[in-house]
Short mmCIF file of C-alpha atoms and ligand atoms in Angstrom, two decimals:
data_model
loop_
_atom_site.label_atom_id
_atom_site.label_comp_id
_atom_site.label_asym_id
_atom_site.label_seq_id
_atom_site.Cartn_x
_atom_site.Cartn_y
_atom_site.Cartn_z
CA UNK A 1 -30.93 133.89 -9.25
CA UNK A 2 -34.50 133.27 -7.10
CA UNK A 3 -36.40 130.25 -8.01
CA UNK A 4 -39.27 132.45 -7.17
CA UNK A 5 -38.36 135.29 -9.58
CA UNK A 6 -40.46 136.04 -12.49
CA UNK A 7 -43.40 138.00 -14.08
CA UNK A 8 -44.08 141.25 -12.71
CA UNK A 9 -47.82 140.39 -12.38
CA UNK A 10 -48.07 136.38 -10.78
CA UNK A 11 -51.06 134.54 -10.82
CA UNK A 12 -51.22 134.31 -7.08
CA UNK A 13 -48.79 135.87 -4.74
CA UNK A 14 -48.74 135.53 -0.89
CA UNK A 15 -46.29 138.16 1.27
CA UNK A 16 -46.04 137.62 4.75
CA UNK A 17 -49.40 136.18 5.62
CA UNK A 18 -50.08 135.94 9.25
CA UNK A 19 -53.40 134.69 10.87
CA UNK A 20 -55.09 134.37 14.10
CA UNK A 21 -58.09 133.25 15.02
CA UNK A 22 -60.35 135.96 17.21
CA UNK A 23 -58.63 136.24 20.99
CA UNK A 24 -57.72 133.84 23.39
CA UNK A 25 -58.97 130.71 20.89
CA UNK A 26 -54.82 129.36 19.81
CA UNK A 27 -51.91 129.28 21.26
CA UNK A 28 -49.70 130.44 18.07
CA UNK A 29 -51.39 131.88 14.83
CA UNK A 30 -52.76 129.53 12.36
CA UNK A 31 -50.51 130.85 9.73
CA UNK A 32 -46.97 132.82 11.01
CA UNK A 33 -45.92 134.53 7.84
CA UNK A 34 -46.24 132.77 4.79
CA UNK A 35 -45.04 133.66 1.40
CA UNK A 36 -45.82 131.75 -1.74
CA UNK A 37 -46.12 132.48 -5.18
CA UNK A 38 -47.40 130.83 -8.26
CA UNK A 39 -46.20 132.40 -11.61
CA UNK A 40 -48.24 132.48 -14.81
CA UNK A 41 -49.35 128.91 -15.81
CA UNK A 42 -47.25 127.29 -13.45
CA UNK A 43 -48.61 124.15 -11.10
CA UNK A 44 -47.40 124.91 -7.46
CA UNK A 45 -47.96 122.07 -4.87
CA UNK A 46 -48.44 123.53 -1.28
CA UNK A 47 -48.01 119.86 0.84
CA UNK A 48 -47.82 119.27 4.40
CA UNK A 49 -49.55 117.09 7.30
CA UNK A 50 -53.20 117.95 8.17
CA UNK A 51 -53.24 120.88 10.21
CA UNK A 52 -50.34 122.50 8.66
CA UNK A 53 -52.35 125.41 7.25
CA UNK A 54 -52.55 124.32 3.82
CA UNK A 55 -56.68 125.08 3.14
CA UNK A 56 -56.43 128.16 5.53
CA UNK A 57 -53.99 129.72 2.75
CA UNK A 58 -55.24 128.60 -0.61
CA UNK A 59 -58.61 129.78 0.84
CA UNK A 60 -57.06 133.32 1.43
CA UNK A 61 -56.60 133.92 -2.27
CA UNK A 62 -60.29 133.37 -2.40
CA UNK A 63 -60.21 136.02 0.10
CA UNK A 64 -62.64 133.71 2.20
CA UNK A 65 -60.80 134.21 6.02
CA UNK A 66 -61.86 132.41 9.65
CA UNK A 67 -64.33 134.08 11.31
CA UNK A 68 -62.99 137.66 13.60
CA UNK A 69 -59.26 136.65 12.64
CA UNK A 70 -56.85 139.34 12.49
CA UNK A 71 -55.15 138.77 9.40
CA UNK A 72 -51.92 140.91 8.02
CA UNK A 73 -49.79 140.56 5.01
CA UNK A 74 -50.57 140.77 1.37
CA UNK A 75 -52.59 138.43 -1.00
CA UNK A 76 -52.39 139.34 -4.73
CA UNK A 77 -54.10 137.43 -7.47
CA UNK A 78 -53.37 138.81 -10.98
CA UNK A 79 -52.09 141.97 -9.17
CA UNK A 80 -55.31 142.73 -7.03
CA UNK A 81 -55.47 142.69 -3.65
CA UNK A 82 -57.47 140.64 -2.58
CA UNK A 83 -57.83 141.49 1.29
CA UNK A 84 -58.49 144.88 0.44
CA UNK A 85 -61.48 144.17 -1.85
CA UNK A 86 -64.94 144.64 -1.04
CA UNK A 87 -67.90 141.85 -1.47
CA UNK A 88 -68.43 143.09 -4.87
CA UNK A 89 -64.82 142.83 -6.25
CA UNK A 90 -64.32 139.64 -4.54
CA UNK A 91 -67.60 138.22 -6.08
CA UNK A 92 -65.96 139.28 -9.15
CA UNK A 93 -62.84 137.79 -8.66
CA UNK A 94 -64.24 134.71 -7.72
CA UNK A 95 -66.50 133.76 -10.93
CA UNK A 96 -63.58 134.98 -13.32
CA UNK A 97 -60.20 134.76 -11.72
CA UNK A 98 -59.84 132.30 -9.56
CA UNK A 99 -61.52 128.82 -8.80
CA UNK A 100 -61.87 126.40 -6.30
CA UNK A 101 -61.84 122.58 -6.33
CA UNK A 102 -62.89 120.74 -3.06
CA UNK A 103 -61.89 117.56 -1.38
CA UNK A 104 -65.66 116.44 -1.62
CA UNK A 105 -67.11 117.46 -4.86
CA UNK A 106 -70.45 116.75 -3.38
CA UNK A 107 -70.44 119.62 -1.26
CA UNK A 108 -69.89 121.46 -3.97
CA UNK A 109 -72.96 120.59 -5.85
CA UNK A 110 -76.98 120.93 -5.30
CA UNK A 111 -78.48 117.49 -4.81
CA UNK A 112 -81.60 118.41 -6.48
CA UNK A 113 -80.10 120.08 -9.63
CA UNK A 114 -79.66 117.98 -12.65
CA UNK A 115 -75.67 118.58 -14.28
CA UNK A 116 -76.85 120.35 -16.73
CA UNK A 117 -78.24 123.04 -14.54
CA UNK A 118 -75.35 122.98 -12.37
CA UNK A 119 -72.94 123.79 -15.28
CA UNK A 120 -75.07 126.40 -17.02
CA UNK A 121 -75.54 128.47 -13.52
CA UNK A 122 -71.98 128.41 -13.33
CA UNK A 123 -71.52 129.75 -16.86
CA UNK A 124 -74.14 132.40 -16.65
CA UNK A 125 -73.01 133.43 -13.31
CA UNK A 126 -69.22 134.34 -15.36
CA UNK A 127 -70.99 136.48 -18.12
CA UNK A 128 -72.12 133.67 -20.71
CA UNK A 129 -75.22 134.27 -21.95
CA UNK A 130 -77.94 131.66 -21.40
CA UNK A 131 -78.22 130.21 -24.62
CA UNK A 132 -74.65 129.94 -25.53
CA UNK A 133 -74.06 128.22 -21.73
CA UNK A 134 -77.07 125.59 -22.73
CA UNK A 135 -74.79 124.99 -25.87
CA UNK A 136 -71.37 124.47 -24.00
CA UNK A 137 -72.30 122.14 -21.68
CA UNK A 138 -71.98 118.92 -23.57
CA UNK A 139 -68.30 120.15 -24.72
CA UNK A 140 -67.53 120.68 -21.19
CA UNK A 141 -67.98 117.18 -20.10
CA UNK A 142 -66.07 116.35 -23.33
CA UNK A 143 -63.22 118.06 -22.32
CA UNK A 144 -62.51 116.17 -19.16
CA UNK A 145 -63.29 112.52 -20.66
CA UNK A 146 -66.64 112.05 -20.23
CA UNK A 147 -68.10 109.93 -23.41
CA UNK A 148 -71.74 110.08 -22.91
CA UNK A 149 -72.69 114.09 -22.00
CA UNK A 150 -76.22 113.87 -23.32
CA UNK A 151 -77.28 111.38 -20.57
CA UNK A 152 -74.82 112.95 -17.65
CA UNK A 153 -76.02 116.17 -18.32
CA UNK A 154 -79.79 114.88 -17.54
CA UNK A 155 -78.80 112.65 -13.90
CA UNK A 156 -78.85 114.31 -10.72
CA UNK A 157 -75.17 113.96 -8.06
CA UNK A 158 -76.28 111.10 -6.18
CA UNK A 159 -76.59 108.59 -9.79
CA UNK A 160 -72.86 110.07 -10.32
CA UNK A 161 -69.70 108.43 -8.77
CA UNK A 162 -67.04 110.48 -6.64
CA UNK A 163 -64.94 110.64 -9.64
CA UNK A 164 -67.30 111.29 -12.36
CA UNK A 165 -68.31 114.48 -9.75
CA UNK A 166 -65.11 115.39 -9.45
CA UNK A 167 -64.52 115.68 -13.48
CA UNK A 168 -67.76 117.90 -13.71
CA UNK A 169 -66.26 120.02 -11.16
CA UNK A 170 -62.77 120.12 -13.25
CA UNK A 171 -65.09 121.38 -16.01
CA UNK A 172 -67.15 124.00 -14.24
CA UNK A 173 -64.26 125.28 -12.58
CA UNK A 174 -62.23 126.14 -15.71
CA UNK A 175 -65.57 126.87 -18.00
CA UNK A 176 -65.00 130.87 -17.29
CA UNK A 177 -61.02 130.44 -17.82
CA UNK A 178 -59.64 131.35 -14.60
CA UNK A 179 -56.35 132.82 -14.10
CA UNK A 180 -55.64 130.75 -11.37
CA UNK A 181 -57.18 127.07 -10.08
CA UNK A 182 -57.06 126.38 -6.29
CA UNK A 183 -57.57 122.39 -5.83
CA UNK A 184 -57.60 121.54 -2.21
CA UNK A 185 -56.80 118.18 -1.87
CA UNK A 186 -59.24 117.19 -5.14
CA UNK A 187 -58.81 113.51 -5.02
CA UNK A 188 -58.51 112.34 -1.72
CA UNK A 189 -62.35 111.41 -1.17
CA UNK A 190 -61.59 109.08 -4.31
CA UNK A 191 -60.45 105.56 -4.90
CA UNK A 192 -57.00 105.28 -5.69
CA UNK A 193 -57.47 104.14 -9.47
CA UNK A 194 -59.86 107.38 -10.13
CA UNK A 195 -57.34 109.75 -8.33
CA UNK A 196 -54.93 108.96 -10.83
CA UNK A 197 -57.36 109.66 -13.64
CA UNK A 198 -58.70 112.93 -12.11
CA UNK A 199 -55.50 114.31 -11.84
CA UNK A 200 -54.48 113.73 -14.99
CA UNK A 201 -57.40 115.27 -16.38
CA UNK A 202 -56.93 117.90 -14.06
CA UNK A 203 -53.35 118.43 -15.16
CA UNK A 204 -54.06 118.57 -18.92
CA UNK A 205 -57.15 120.90 -18.34
CA UNK A 206 -55.46 123.47 -16.74
CA UNK A 207 -52.31 123.04 -19.43
CA UNK A 208 -55.25 123.62 -22.17
CA UNK A 209 -56.55 126.73 -20.42
CA UNK A 210 -53.30 127.80 -19.43
CA UNK A 211 -54.19 128.30 -16.21
CA UNK A 212 -51.62 128.52 -12.95
CA UNK A 213 -52.69 126.10 -9.99
CA UNK A 214 -52.22 125.82 -6.38
CA UNK A 215 -52.16 122.10 -5.75
CA UNK A 216 -52.97 121.41 -2.44
CA UNK A 217 -52.32 117.77 -0.71
CA UNK A 218 -50.48 115.93 1.97
CA UNK A 219 -49.61 113.47 -0.60
CA UNK A 220 -45.93 114.47 -1.77
CA UNK A 221 -45.87 111.95 -4.74
CA UNK A 222 -49.13 113.05 -5.83
CA UNK A 223 -47.49 116.80 -6.05
CA UNK A 224 -44.43 115.98 -7.86
CA UNK A 225 -46.34 114.18 -10.30
CA UNK A 226 -47.77 117.27 -11.55
CA UNK A 227 -45.76 120.30 -9.63
CA UNK A 228 -42.93 122.23 -10.77
CA UNK A 229 -41.92 123.50 -7.50
CA UNK A 230 -43.28 122.62 -4.36
CA UNK A 231 -43.85 124.19 -0.92
CA UNK A 232 -43.56 121.99 2.15
CA UNK A 233 -45.67 123.58 5.37
CA UNK A 234 -45.75 122.91 8.81
CA UNK A 235 -47.61 124.42 11.92
CA UNK A 236 -48.53 127.48 9.71
CA UNK A 237 -44.85 128.35 8.21
CA UNK A 238 -43.27 127.40 4.91
CA UNK A 239 -40.23 125.01 6.34
CA UNK A 240 -38.87 124.24 3.11
CA UNK A 241 -39.55 125.32 -0.99
CA UNK A 242 -37.58 123.59 -3.96
CA UNK A 243 -38.32 122.53 -7.56
CA UNK A 244 -39.48 119.54 -7.18
CA UNK A 245 -36.78 117.39 -8.88
CA UNK A 246 -34.18 119.21 -6.57
CA UNK A 247 -36.88 118.54 -3.39
CA UNK A 248 -37.03 115.07 -4.15
CA UNK A 249 -33.14 114.40 -4.59
CA UNK A 250 -31.74 116.95 -1.98
CA UNK A 251 -34.44 117.52 0.64
CA UNK A 252 -33.29 120.20 3.49
CA UNK A 253 -35.35 120.32 5.75
CA UNK A 254 -35.56 117.09 8.65
CA UNK A 255 -39.73 117.57 8.06
CA UNK A 256 -39.39 117.19 4.31
CA UNK A 257 -36.64 114.18 4.71
CA UNK A 258 -39.22 112.70 7.01
CA UNK A 259 -42.24 113.12 4.81
CA UNK A 260 -40.41 111.43 1.92
CA UNK A 261 -39.08 108.49 4.62
CA UNK A 262 -43.12 107.84 5.46
CA UNK A 263 -43.86 107.24 1.90
CA UNK A 264 -44.02 103.69 0.53
CA UNK A 265 -41.99 102.95 -2.17
CA UNK A 266 -40.83 100.18 -4.54
CA UNK A 267 -37.18 100.99 -4.07
CA UNK A 268 -34.94 97.93 -2.90
CA UNK A 269 -33.86 98.65 0.62
CA UNK A 270 -36.73 101.90 1.26
CA UNK A 271 -38.14 101.16 4.82
CA UNK A 272 -40.88 103.29 5.25
CA UNK A 273 -40.96 105.21 8.49
CA UNK A 274 -43.59 107.17 10.01
CA UNK A 275 -42.54 110.93 10.80
CA UNK A 276 -42.47 110.48 14.76
CA UNK A 277 -44.25 112.27 17.28
CA UNK A 278 -47.37 114.40 16.33
CA UNK A 279 -48.02 117.50 14.61
CA UNK A 280 -48.19 120.64 16.96
CA UNK A 281 -51.87 121.46 17.61
CA UNK A 282 -52.96 125.54 17.68
CA UNK A 283 -53.31 124.69 21.46
CA UNK A 284 -49.46 124.31 21.57
CA UNK A 285 -46.64 126.75 20.59
CA UNK A 286 -42.78 126.18 20.91
CA UNK A 287 -40.01 129.15 21.55
CA UNK A 288 -37.59 128.31 18.77
CA UNK A 289 -38.47 125.78 15.72
CA UNK A 290 -41.95 123.97 15.89
CA UNK A 291 -40.57 120.75 14.40
CA UNK A 292 -37.94 120.53 16.92
CA UNK A 293 -39.74 118.73 19.61
CA UNK A 294 -40.25 116.19 16.87
CA UNK A 295 -36.59 116.29 15.11
CA UNK A 296 -33.77 113.78 15.16
CA UNK A 297 -31.60 116.50 14.30
CA UNK A 298 -32.43 118.99 17.06
CA UNK A 299 -30.24 120.38 19.47
CA UNK A 300 -29.84 123.94 21.46
CA UNK A 301 -29.56 126.11 18.40
CA UNK A 302 -33.07 124.63 17.36
CA UNK A 303 -34.86 127.18 20.45
CA UNK A 304 -33.92 130.23 20.00
CA UNK A 305 -36.98 131.15 17.84
CA UNK A 306 -38.07 130.30 14.54
CA UNK A 307 -35.82 129.65 11.84
CA UNK A 308 -36.12 131.88 9.02
CA UNK A 309 -36.78 130.84 5.63
CA UNK A 310 -33.62 131.33 3.72
CA UNK A 311 -31.83 130.01 0.65
CA UNK A 312 -29.33 127.35 1.07
CA UNK A 313 -28.29 125.29 -2.52
CA UNK A 314 -31.10 125.21 -4.47
CA UNK A 315 -33.49 125.52 -1.78
CA UNK A 316 -35.68 128.17 0.36
CA UNK A 317 -35.95 126.46 4.04
CA UNK A 318 -36.12 127.14 7.29
CA UNK A 319 -33.73 125.28 9.48
CA UNK A 320 -30.71 126.23 11.33
CA UNK A 321 -28.89 123.09 10.22
CA UNK A 322 -29.49 122.75 6.55
CA UNK A 323 -26.42 122.69 5.57
CA UNK A 324 -25.71 119.70 7.19
CA UNK A 325 -28.83 117.83 5.45
CA UNK A 326 -27.68 117.43 1.68
CA UNK A 327 -27.86 113.72 1.15
CA UNK A 328 -31.17 111.55 1.29
N1 ADP B 1 -62.07 128.81 10.34
C1 ADP B 1 -61.62 128.54 11.48
N2 ADP B 1 -62.03 128.43 12.50
C2 ADP B 1 -61.00 128.32 13.54
N3 ADP B 1 -59.77 127.09 13.15
C3 ADP B 1 -59.57 127.10 12.21
C4 ADP B 1 -60.52 127.20 11.06
N4 ADP B 1 -59.30 126.82 10.28
C5 ADP B 1 -58.88 126.34 10.29
N5 ADP B 1 -58.44 126.26 11.18
C6 ADP B 1 -57.62 125.42 12.26
O1 ADP B 1 -56.05 126.17 11.30
C7 ADP B 1 -55.24 124.78 11.30
C8 ADP B 1 -54.95 124.78 9.93
O2 ADP B 1 -55.95 124.18 9.28
P1 ADP B 1 -56.07 123.98 7.69
O3 ADP B 1 -55.66 125.17 6.82
O4 ADP B 1 -57.40 123.64 7.19
O5 ADP B 1 -54.68 122.65 7.75
P2 ADP B 1 -54.71 121.59 6.70
O6 ADP B 1 -55.53 122.20 5.42
O7 ADP B 1 -53.35 121.61 6.43
O8 ADP B 1 -55.28 120.13 6.63
C9 ADP B 1 -55.86 123.64 12.15
O9 ADP B 1 -55.58 123.58 13.61
C10 ADP B 1 -57.64 123.88 11.77
O10 ADP B 1 -58.65 123.49 13.20
MG1 MG B 2 -56.96 121.06 4.18
#
């Protein structure tokens, strides 16, 4: 059985998504045929270096696409076709079914609105009447571990720390009980001690509301802490996809192996090695595997067209030499 086989209606189903920027601006597509599925109630990671296409992929689930881009493929949220939706349908989907949490919580708030107004506006937009919304604010803050909601509700964003604001964003995002939550580097802007706290609150609230989550991060270990499966992206393609434990035990793609080796670990004998070279920019394209120029295992097999994603052992992997890469 394929590891993505499941319910007939997925929380998120992306099939063969290809996004090319408006003509002449890039040498390769931003996304070159991405397939990704998040089952209902499941947490899935999307991992890769900066510029690999993670944010473009997650924003596509909200119907937010780069201006003038040529887009083909399919994006379904709860079975609804996002790429075919009109503005009104998209508004409806964004206020009821899908919520996004961004890296910088300050970008999502109006600096001159108190926390109470921010929460009430969100609740009203998703169909709650104002009186009920006002009554729910305090319990929303309590649900994300804020101990003194009465005080915090009267505060302005600049009076709150990044971690506190991100908790408020999590509370707001889940207040409409969306079936899908998109979290794009939600803790990257926070300091390390706050990061773990915010991730655990996010994971707990997601479980409470039974939402599915696409968790976007450049940090494999962070994804491993809460994700059941992980997709690894490189230069606009998914290059590997496995259940989390399998990915760590037997990474098949040389890029995944390099990412794992570049993570500091408290293990005897573990030497940290940066991924060699640099990521392919949008102005560069390669005839074969896009990772080949950085790959220690590349040979002539790797230049004959981009390797398709195929099943090898427990993995979906896009590498012609994947069979040889079974042991870490
Ligand atoms: N609206 C846009 N216009 C032009 N280029 C874009 C746009 N959005 C993303 N890109 C480019 O697409 C590539 C992938 O971006 P992104 O998805 O943000 O990467 P990631 O989130 O993995 O760091 C990057 O090279 C980025 O500069
Ligand atoms: Mg990003």
